[in-house]
Amino acid sequence: MQLFDVLKPDVLFPLLLSMLFGVFVGAIPGLTATMAVALIIPLTYYMKPVAGLAMVLGASFTAIFAGDIPATFLRIPGTPASGAAILDGFELSKKGKGSLALMLDLFCSALGGLIGVVILITVSPPLAKFALQFTHFEYFWLGIFGLSMAAVLSRGNTIKGLLSATLGLLISTIGIDVTTGYPRFTFNVTELMDGVSFIPAMIGLFGLSEVLKRTSEKSRLQLSAVSEVVRPNLKETFAHIWNHKFTLLRGALVGTFIGALPGAGADVAAWVSYGVEKNVSKDEELGKGSVRGVIAPTSANNAAIGGTWIPALVFGLPGDSITAIVLGAMLMYGLRPGPMIFTQSRDLVTQLFAVAVLIQILLIPVGWLGIKAFSLFVRLKTSLVMTAVTIFCIIGSYALRNSVFDVYVMFVFGLIGYVFEKLRIPLAPMILGLILGRTVEDNLRVGLIKTKGNFLPFLTRPISLALFVMIVLVLIVPPLTKTFSKKKV
Amino acid sequence: MSVADVILGSVLVFISFFVLLYSRKFPHFVVRGVRLPGPSFFPRILAVLLLIFAVYIFVEQFLLRKRKALWEEHRIDAKSLLNVLWISLMVLFFFPLASLIGTFITVSLMSFLLTVVLKAKWYEALIFSFAVALVVYLIFGVIFKIPLPGGILLAKLR
């Protein structure tokens, strides 16, 4: 049976390795889950798609969880998604309850992740059937909607997010024009005829740029050792989870919903969930070492990963920067994300769902190992970690097509990422622009060719119009709310 | 006024005009006498959008007098800049060097140099660089059989 293929060594072994790698990357402050995925993709080039995608899923789930470990013990989030977990996790740690906080982190991450995956499994197929009604007009707006959401929800200001997305779209126009076969912006460079390769670009933007950023900072990564010996008390942990089951459920539901919005990822989900918990529970201890403050964000950030896969699989629209990389990888495997994947590659989708459930089970022992090994990780020096990351960025970019040109592409994008970080221009919209560029342009042009240049049908079809209205709302409502609230003050 | 944002705005204007001018030589897409969106259609829309962003940045900086010293918050000292330079050189010269002396030695050598530059102790750097080279060789060379450069000089020695 296809479903049980995921338990075969050629899938299970890489999955376990990727989860250990995810713990390692996630637990080191400054190295993000996105970076873990970008670095793991080159290892999956020669694997079968299900094993490659299992590695990506495994690394992302465990990295998001592992980010909570330094957040709890050192008040430094391992990944941006652990920002909200700092507040109460560290306060609990100061009270000598760091072990409890970490055990809650671990089990709530697994349970939250499981709820997110169950929603992914139940919602995706019917949504894919609905997506079959989409034509060029709807796909054009859907692409624009994804880019707008990414720009609005990413950190920094919206204008800079939109600018980043536009630059990504512009870079996507490099290469041979599909409609006419004319080479655009290639400057007679043969390697550019196929366009800019996604994977080296992503490795550069998220891997090398981070290395450049961290090595140009004065502060060092060298961290102090864990002050508390981790002694788990399962009975106490389960009692807390049972007593706060609705907090966990709320966190997971909020996390999945936020994750499913294109552009919002696990970090946004964790903060929103924390905010919701603050409003709903009225717990005055929140922020001072409340168990609720640990359960809500940690269940939300892992549930969000399941959520981000909903638009990625159904519409081919990345939910966050991790799924943006995943979409690039899927294209590399010869898969085409979108509603048809549920009929054309049904077995693969089923196996992916099975892998996602399996990861939540494996997260408990792997995460526990991660917690135990944390004291070793934090002793690693920046110089060693950054050197290893640089080497993997170089070899990983080369390995895709055995092309030195791809290494230079990675380098250029590394520099772009570095400058963007300095100017506080978000990176995720650029990657989304790069990936969605072809979709947006092709659907716009084919739509216009069909209507002989008339743009009106883009606004008259019901789903198109609904998407257009949503885009306008996404772009207009936040600044209006901001202005309104300023006037009120 | 943020100098970095003004530079950003200027770069956007440059990219925008470059795209607008360069795309003029792209052919028109005409079907049965009807001119339809061709290869220059989408890049030009994006170029105009970039120009609008640039104008927005200039207006924000010069008219609204927004004082956001973003770049200045992260002023980079010469030492840090040197680190960035080292990494850049390492990336750029990795494969030219690997094609001469082979990937294994290049990884060991470059890892050693970089870890020392980034302030690791020499013996830590030595052990670590050898370990990284071994891992790279095992994963990419042995398991995935990627043809990593073996090195011309080493081939001659053999």
XYZ file of C-alpha atoms in Angstrom:
647
model
C 0.000 0.000 0.000
C 1.333 3.445 -1.044
C 0.535 5.004 2.318
C 2.942 2.760 4.195
C 5.764 3.552 1.772
C 6.603 6.424 4.079
C 7.729 3.902 6.685
C 10.339 2.442 4.313
C 13.970 3.286 5.127
C 14.466 5.432 1.987
C 11.887 7.887 3.350
C 12.110 7.339 7.099
C 15.883 7.620 7.370
C 16.215 10.962 5.491
C 13.179 12.207 7.438
C 14.826 11.454 10.796
C 18.084 13.051 9.656
C 16.248 16.172 8.490
C 14.453 16.402 11.842
C 17.762 16.248 13.702
C 19.111 18.901 11.346
C 15.990 20.997 11.986
C 16.561 20.799 15.754
C 20.179 21.851 15.274
C 19.387 24.848 13.035
C 16.282 25.908 14.957
C 18.045 25.854 18.321
C 20.834 28.141 17.149
C 19.697 31.744 17.461
C 19.866 33.574 14.155
C 19.465 30.504 12.000
C 15.855 30.304 10.844
C 13.582 27.445 9.796
C 13.594 28.959 6.290
C 17.363 28.689 6.247
C 17.148 25.056 7.398
C 14.840 24.272 4.490
C 16.938 26.242 1.968
C 20.045 24.324 3.045
C 18.320 20.952 3.003
C 16.912 21.283 -0.533
C 20.268 20.564 -2.256
C 20.413 17.244 -0.404
C 17.064 16.237 -1.895
C 17.904 16.769 -5.594
C 18.524 13.099 -6.236
C 15.846 11.656 -3.975
C 12.340 10.630 -4.941
C 9.897 13.533 -4.405
C 8.194 12.053 -1.333
C 11.532 11.593 0.464
C 12.685 15.103 -0.515
C 9.432 16.720 0.593
C 9.450 14.640 3.795
C 12.875 16.093 4.595
C 11.582 19.617 3.986
C 8.532 19.030 6.198
C 10.620 17.363 8.913
C 13.175 20.166 9.014
C 10.546 22.910 9.108
C 8.401 21.391 11.904
C 11.376 20.583 14.137
C 13.177 23.880 13.484
C 10.097 25.851 14.518
C 9.829 23.800 17.719
C 13.564 23.947 18.472
C 13.488 27.745 18.242
C 11.562 27.685 21.532
C 14.464 26.023 23.383
C 16.865 29.002 23.483
C 13.809 31.269 23.801
C 12.962 29.541 27.071
C 16.443 29.242 28.541
C 18.326 32.234 27.169
C 15.598 34.715 26.167
C 16.883 34.504 22.605
C 14.431 33.118 20.045
C 16.022 30.394 17.924
C 13.752 31.350 15.025
C 11.475 34.405 14.568
C 8.486 32.101 15.199
C 9.638 31.705 18.808
C 9.486 35.425 19.561
C 6.167 35.132 21.401
C 7.288 32.050 23.339
C 10.015 34.097 25.031
C 7.625 36.111 27.150
C 6.324 33.418 29.463
C 8.813 30.648 28.681
C 11.745 32.635 29.992
C 9.772 33.865 33.003
C 8.988 30.238 33.878
C 12.655 29.391 33.390
C 13.640 32.156 35.823
C 11.303 30.580 38.388
C 13.126 27.270 37.948
C 10.364 25.827 35.771
C 12.317 25.792 32.523
C 11.898 22.040 32.171
C 8.132 22.348 32.465
C 8.095 25.141 29.858
C 10.142 23.058 27.430
C 8.055 19.918 27.926
C 4.919 22.000 27.312
C 6.641 23.450 24.224
C 7.386 19.986 22.940
C 3.976 18.388 23.462
C 2.004 21.476 22.422
C 4.135 21.809 19.283
C 3.372 18.190 18.380
C -0.349 18.481 19.217
C -0.684 21.887 17.549
C 1.156 20.570 14.506
C -1.151 17.546 14.407
C -4.280 19.725 14.498
C -2.824 21.866 11.681
C -2.100 18.764 9.614
C -5.589 17.309 10.207
C -7.122 20.585 8.997
C -4.773 20.505 5.981
C -5.909 16.961 5.149
C -9.628 17.736 5.492
C -9.724 21.188 3.905
C -7.351 20.791 0.951
C -9.227 18.277 -1.277
C -12.603 20.121 -1.298
C -10.779 23.423 -1.741
C -8.907 21.940 -4.705
C -12.238 20.974 -6.318
C -13.377 24.577 -5.914
C -10.063 25.801 -7.375
C -10.769 23.858 -10.581
C -13.253 26.615 -11.486
C -10.387 29.101 -11.631
C -9.284 30.445 -15.023
C -6.478 32.809 -16.083
C -8.329 35.786 -14.619
C -8.668 34.247 -11.158
C -5.105 32.909 -11.096
C -3.784 36.368 -11.967
C -5.619 37.950 -9.043
C -4.716 35.059 -6.770
C -1.013 35.687 -7.491
C -1.433 39.405 -6.817
C -3.365 38.589 -3.630
C -0.501 36.395 -2.405
C 2.038 39.103 -3.106
C -0.101 41.783 -1.423
C -0.546 39.651 1.689
C 3.168 38.943 1.814
C 3.926 42.639 1.562
C 1.388 43.661 4.191
C 2.158 40.950 6.722
C 5.926 40.976 6.461
C 7.893 42.990 8.962
C 8.832 46.552 8.022
C 6.513 48.857 6.121
C 4.063 47.722 3.448
C 5.599 49.910 0.749
C 8.945 48.205 1.201
C 7.191 44.829 1.119
C 5.479 45.746 -2.160
C 8.793 47.043 -3.502
C 10.451 43.733 -2.631
C 7.644 41.814 -4.391
C 7.900 44.038 -7.494
C 11.648 43.480 -7.719
C 11.041 39.731 -7.411
C 8.500 39.929 -10.251
C 10.968 41.901 -12.377
C 13.717 39.310 -11.817
C 11.235 36.595 -12.848
C 10.970 38.228 -16.306
C 14.628 37.343 -17.024
C 14.822 34.534 -19.581
C 13.019 33.444 -22.699
C 9.506 34.847 -23.023
C 7.160 31.848 -23.150
C 4.688 33.417 -25.601
C 7.107 34.783 -28.213
C 10.357 32.917 -27.489
C 12.236 36.215 -27.258
C 15.101 36.328 -24.710
C 14.554 39.122 -22.180
C 17.332 40.707 -20.080
C 19.653 37.750 -20.738
C 22.533 39.858 -22.189
C 23.596 36.835 -24.289
C 24.339 34.787 -21.167
C 23.242 31.225 -22.000
C 22.634 30.292 -18.355
C 20.039 33.065 -18.049
C 17.908 31.777 -20.927
C 15.903 29.562 -18.526
C 15.577 32.441 -16.100
C 17.080 32.864 -12.647
C 17.178 29.527 -10.859
C 14.955 29.570 -7.731
C 17.021 27.385 -5.450
C 20.385 29.200 -5.638
C 18.474 32.485 -5.302
C 16.786 31.238 -2.131
C 19.984 29.802 -0.677
C 21.588 33.188 -1.259
C 18.708 35.244 0.132
C 18.179 33.195 3.281
C 21.507 31.419 3.812
C 24.416 33.549 2.663
C 22.758 36.855 3.575
C 22.370 35.587 7.152
C 26.060 34.652 7.251
C 27.030 38.099 5.947
C 24.708 39.766 8.440
C 25.927 37.849 11.466
C 29.613 38.114 10.651
C 29.301 41.864 10.161
C 27.679 42.305 13.571
C 29.800 43.081 16.563
C 27.842 40.860 18.929
C 28.879 37.226 19.020
C 26.702 34.141 19.060
C 28.678 32.535 21.841
C 26.087 31.792 24.458
C 26.153 30.837 28.059
C 25.499 27.231 28.991
C 22.096 26.114 30.187
C 21.686 27.019 33.800
C 19.129 24.369 34.628
C 19.332 20.609 34.256
C 16.350 19.395 32.217
C 14.290 17.034 34.335
C 10.966 16.211 32.739
C 7.841 15.695 34.781
C 5.380 14.120 32.388
C 2.532 13.954 34.908
C 2.707 17.693 35.590
C 3.071 18.446 31.867
C -0.008 16.415 30.892
C -1.999 17.899 33.774
C -1.249 21.408 32.496
C -2.118 20.451 28.918
C -5.429 18.933 30.041
C -6.286 21.951 32.175
C -5.541 24.282 29.274
C -6.899 22.130 26.433
C -8.978 24.988 25.035
C -5.957 27.279 24.992
C -4.127 24.635 22.966
C -7.065 24.156 20.600
C -7.521 27.926 20.164
C -3.802 28.343 19.498
C -3.777 25.553 16.925
C -6.881 26.854 15.125
C -5.624 30.440 15.063
C -2.214 29.189 13.937
C -3.632 27.123 11.070
C -5.849 29.985 9.905
C -3.034 32.557 9.994
C -0.675 30.100 8.326
C -3.151 29.562 5.500
C -3.112 33.272 4.646
C -0.552 33.740 1.897
C 2.408 35.664 3.231
C 1.775 35.081 6.935
C 3.892 32.422 8.569
C 4.517 30.765 11.909
C 5.923 33.941 13.509
C 2.791 36.004 12.799
C 0.634 33.051 13.919
C 2.417 32.815 17.284
C 1.976 36.515 18.057
C -1.672 36.591 16.962
C -2.380 33.494 19.049
C -0.715 35.092 22.073
C -2.835 38.213 21.553
C -6.026 36.172 21.208
C -5.192 34.252 24.397
C -4.590 37.502 26.252
C -7.999 38.810 25.190
C -9.944 35.597 25.708
C -8.444 34.274 28.956
C -7.947 37.623 30.753
C -5.106 35.849 32.562
C -3.216 38.530 34.472
C -0.211 36.244 34.809
C 0.355 36.310 31.040
C 3.803 37.734 30.410
C 4.881 36.946 33.965
C 5.347 33.201 33.571
C 1.921 31.817 32.729
C 1.555 28.319 31.303
C -1.058 29.707 28.887
C 1.597 32.053 27.476
C 3.671 29.015 26.512
C 0.876 26.781 25.230
C -0.826 29.366 22.973
C 2.148 30.496 20.825
C 3.913 27.125 20.654
C 0.798 25.279 19.499
C 0.093 28.075 17.008
C 3.522 28.265 15.383
C 3.645 24.555 14.584
C -0.018 24.448 13.515
C 0.755 27.319 11.126
C 3.084 25.069 9.125
C 0.141 22.800 8.230
C -1.817 25.955 7.388
C 0.866 27.306 5.040
C 0.667 24.109 2.983
C -3.046 24.663 2.222
C -2.610 27.515 -0.324
C 0.687 25.985 -1.494
C -0.843 22.643 -2.478
C -4.280 23.862 -3.553
C -3.432 27.029 -5.471
C 0.341 26.766 -5.908
C 0.517 29.907 -3.776
C 3.171 29.958 -1.027
C 1.843 30.484 2.487
C 5.232 31.716 3.723
C 8.894 31.795 2.739
C 9.310 28.086 3.592
C 6.509 26.981 1.270
C 7.889 29.415 -1.332
C 11.062 27.324 -1.301
C 8.994 24.132 -1.289
C 7.133 25.251 -4.426
C 10.480 25.863 -6.128
C 11.585 22.379 -5.069
C 8.332 20.805 -6.303
C 8.851 22.377 -9.723
C 12.379 20.959 -9.613
C 10.933 17.459 -9.000
C 8.660 17.944 -12.015
C 5.530 18.420 -9.885
C 3.067 21.208 -10.527
C 1.419 22.462 -7.332
C -2.203 23.465 -7.796
C -5.616 21.772 -7.786
C -4.529 19.169 -10.373
C -1.886 17.764 -8.028
C -4.720 16.086 -6.095
C -5.670 14.041 -9.186
C -2.375 13.776 -11.086
C -0.202 12.943 -8.055
C -2.794 11.615 -5.636
C -0.424 9.018 -4.133
C 2.227 11.607 -3.456
C -0.251 13.922 -1.734
C -1.529 11.034 0.425
C 2.034 10.086 1.338
C 2.814 13.713 2.172
C -0.142 13.856 4.535
C 1.015 10.589 6.149
C 4.532 12.003 6.545
C 3.144 15.152 8.155
C 1.265 13.067 10.745
C 4.313 10.847 11.310
C 6.474 13.912 11.982
C 4.233 14.961 14.873
C 4.780 11.559 16.484
C 8.516 11.588 15.834
C 8.758 15.166 17.080
C 8.435 13.970 20.684
C 11.601 11.775 20.809
C 13.587 13.954 18.374
C 12.567 17.130 20.206
C 13.496 15.550 23.521
C 16.928 14.716 22.128
C 17.150 18.298 20.929
C 16.423 19.658 24.381
C 19.071 17.387 25.883
C 21.638 18.271 23.241
C 20.940 21.991 23.510
C 23.742 22.594 25.969
C 26.142 21.268 23.310
C 24.684 23.375 20.505
C 25.012 26.642 22.366
C 28.706 26.026 22.933
C 29.381 26.099 19.191
C 31.067 29.298 18.093
C 29.642 31.608 15.442
C 32.784 31.214 13.395
C 32.302 27.445 13.090
C 28.573 27.556 12.375
C 28.890 30.362 9.827
C 31.764 28.671 8.033
C 29.796 25.435 7.694
C 26.742 27.345 6.440
C 28.874 29.195 3.842
C 30.355 25.945 2.539
C 26.914 24.333 2.312
C 25.562 27.420 0.503
C 28.345 27.113 -2.106
C 28.175 23.351 -2.640
C 24.363 23.290 -2.398
C 23.959 25.908 -5.148
C 26.443 24.089 -7.367
C 24.871 20.664 -6.853
C 21.533 21.508 -8.523
C 22.909 21.618 -12.100
C 26.655 21.188 -11.489
C 26.836 24.838 -12.465
C 29.349 27.361 -11.172
C 27.060 30.061 -12.581
C 24.433 29.077 -9.990
C 27.013 29.703 -7.254
C 27.423 33.253 -8.559
C 23.622 33.640 -8.678
C 23.543 32.548 -5.031
C 26.264 35.087 -4.216
C 24.435 37.974 -5.921
C 21.215 37.121 -4.078
C 23.191 36.805 -0.841
C 24.382 40.381 -1.299
C 20.867 41.545 -2.223
C 19.521 39.847 0.908
C 22.214 41.448 3.045
C 21.476 44.946 1.735
C 17.720 44.360 2.038
C 18.136 43.290 5.673
C 20.112 46.453 6.370
C 17.426 48.586 4.712
C 14.700 46.586 6.479
C 13.178 45.456 3.220
C 11.486 42.081 3.787
C 12.959 39.171 1.816
C 9.913 36.876 1.631
C 7.916 39.035 -0.844
C 10.883 39.010 -3.242
C 10.987 35.214 -3.251
C 7.217 35.103 -3.698
C 7.547 37.550 -6.598
C 10.263 35.420 -8.156
C 8.176 32.249 -7.883
C 4.798 33.728 -8.765
C 6.191 36.001 -11.499
C 5.643 33.578 -14.365
C 2.140 32.669 -13.100
C 1.097 36.298 -12.740
C 2.540 37.402 -16.095
C 1.348 34.402 -18.111
C -2.182 34.581 -16.725
C -2.380 38.337 -17.238
C -1.151 38.126 -20.824
C -3.151 35.038 -21.804
C -6.239 36.640 -20.234
C -5.662 39.834 -22.222
C -4.964 37.895 -25.418
C -8.257 36.014 -24.938
C -10.182 39.259 -24.468
C -8.199 41.067 -27.206
C -6.725 43.524 -24.736
C -9.905 44.180 -22.760
C -9.207 44.225 -18.996
C -12.884 44.308 -17.955
C -13.371 40.487 -17.744
C -10.701 40.480 -15.021
C -13.228 42.340 -12.878
C -16.587 40.996 -13.988
C -16.292 37.282 -13.148
C -17.572 36.683 -9.575
C -14.453 34.971 -8.122
C -12.156 37.464 -9.899
C -14.120 40.367 -8.500
C -14.104 38.863 -5.008
C -10.320 38.419 -5.164
C -9.880 41.988 -6.452
C -11.989 43.365 -3.586
C -9.929 41.301 -1.114
C -6.682 42.760 -2.521
C -8.019 46.304 -2.233
C -9.093 45.609 1.357
C -5.736 44.042 2.233
C -3.870 47.069 0.924
C -6.207 49.806 2.118
C -7.570 48.654 5.492
C -4.266 48.517 7.489
C -3.145 52.105 6.693
C -6.688 53.395 7.247
C -6.901 51.628 10.614
C -3.505 53.050 11.548
C -4.514 56.591 10.636
C -7.849 56.204 12.423
C -6.270 54.887 15.618
C -3.651 57.701 15.557
C -6.424 60.302 15.328
C -8.214 58.646 18.239
C -5.067 58.911 20.391
C 16.947 62.287 6.051
C 18.059 58.704 5.507
C 20.929 58.605 3.017
C 20.322 54.883 2.491
C 16.717 55.466 1.443
C 17.754 58.217 -0.964
C 20.289 55.835 -2.522
C 17.590 53.151 -2.676
C 15.257 55.582 -4.465
C 18.002 56.494 -6.956
C 18.756 52.823 -7.658
C 15.047 52.226 -8.293
C 14.937 55.154 -10.753
C 17.990 53.729 -12.529
C 16.504 50.201 -12.753
C 13.187 51.603 -13.889
C 14.656 53.726 -16.718
C 16.968 50.897 -17.722
C 14.018 48.483 -18.064
C 11.918 51.044 -19.935
C 14.716 51.833 -22.400
C 16.039 48.288 -22.790
C 12.581 46.798 -23.366
C 12.038 49.184 -26.307
C 13.999 46.796 -28.490
C 11.737 43.849 -27.603
C 9.546 42.836 -30.589
C 5.837 43.638 -30.791
C 3.378 40.771 -30.527
C 0.902 41.135 -33.370
C -1.689 38.486 -34.255
C -3.833 39.028 -37.386
C -3.123 42.739 -37.314
C -4.095 43.104 -33.631
C -1.315 44.242 -31.295
C -1.411 42.123 -28.146
C 0.641 42.219 -24.914
C 4.183 41.282 -25.963
C 7.445 40.542 -24.128
C 7.870 44.161 -23.013
C 4.348 44.506 -21.592
C 4.884 43.102 -18.084
C 8.431 44.421 -17.434
C 7.245 47.917 -18.383
C 4.359 47.777 -15.904
C 6.852 46.728 -13.225
C 9.274 49.496 -14.234
C 6.508 52.080 -13.828
C 5.652 50.598 -10.413
C 9.311 50.878 -9.358
C 9.317 54.499 -10.487
C 6.244 55.142 -8.318
C 8.015 53.527 -5.326
C 11.056 55.723 -5.972
C 8.885 58.852 -6.100
C 7.210 57.768 -2.849
C 10.594 57.333 -1.165
C 11.786 60.765 -2.367
C 8.559 62.458 -1.276
C 8.817 60.753 2.118
C 12.438 61.835 2.513
C 12.400 65.365 1.119
C 8.841 66.657 1.527
C 7.571 64.844 4.593
C 11.056 65.070 6.140
C 10.845 61.616 7.645
C 13.977 61.179 9.663
C 14.673 57.508 9.677
C 18.329 56.718 9.890
C 17.964 53.029 9.143
C 21.373 52.280 7.714
C 23.014 54.466 10.293
C 21.606 52.258 13.057
C 23.669 49.394 11.710
C 26.911 51.196 10.986
C 29.513 48.639 9.975
C 33.088 48.919 11.204
C 36.105 48.121 9.033
C 36.704 44.789 10.749
C 33.165 43.572 10.079
C 33.400 44.773 6.494
C 36.555 42.720 6.153
C 34.646 39.624 7.304
C 32.028 40.256 4.598
C 34.844 40.714 2.067
C 36.469 37.443 3.122
C 33.250 35.499 2.711
C 32.603 37.141 -0.664
C 36.086 36.234 -1.887
C 35.637 32.708 -0.590
C 32.407 32.252 -2.556
C 33.796 33.824 -5.727
C 37.107 31.934 -5.777
C 35.895 28.606 -4.419
C 35.338 26.838 -7.739
C 38.301 28.364 -9.642
C 40.486 27.049 -6.794
C 38.637 23.725 -6.573
C 39.207 23.108 -10.277
C 42.945 23.413 -9.559
C 43.476 21.644 -6.245
C 40.233 19.678 -5.868
C 37.099 20.178 -3.789
C 38.259 18.339 -0.662
C 41.416 20.433 -0.209
C 39.575 23.643 -1.177
C 36.834 23.044 1.395
C 39.441 22.248 4.085
C 41.592 25.248 3.204
C 38.788 27.765 2.871
C 36.985 26.561 5.990
C 40.220 26.797 7.957
C 40.968 30.321 6.727
C 37.434 31.551 7.330
C 37.121 30.120 10.832
C 40.500 31.651 11.748
C 39.458 35.014 10.273
C 36.221 34.786 12.286
C 38.295 34.348 15.459
C 38.363 30.607 16.137
C 41.440 28.980 17.620
C 43.722 27.441 14.971
C 43.427 23.869 16.268
C 39.615 24.146 16.463
C 39.651 25.491 12.926
C 41.877 22.652 11.735
C 39.690 19.883 13.160
C 36.486 21.609 12.115
C 37.594 22.337 8.535
C 38.646 18.722 8.026
C 35.304 17.519 9.423
C 33.345 19.858 7.109
C 35.355 18.686 4.080
C 34.698 15.077 5.008
C 30.954 15.640 5.467
C 30.722 17.520 2.135
C 32.650 14.752 0.360
C 30.516 11.988 1.900
C 27.136 13.643 1.328
C 27.622 15.211 -2.096
C 30.437 13.112 -3.556
C 29.743 9.611 -2.246
C 25.999 9.464 -1.488
C 24.649 11.750 -4.236
C 27.522 11.195 -6.683
C 27.712 14.844 -7.705
C 30.776 15.401 -9.894
C 32.660 17.821 -7.652
C 35.873 19.172 -9.241
C 38.796 16.798 -8.604
C 41.481 19.373 -9.449
C 43.788 19.612 -12.470
C 46.955 19.740 -10.381
C 45.995 16.641 -8.406
C 45.113 14.820 -11.612
C 48.600 15.610 -12.985
C 50.213 14.325 -9.800
C 48.326 11.070 -10.154
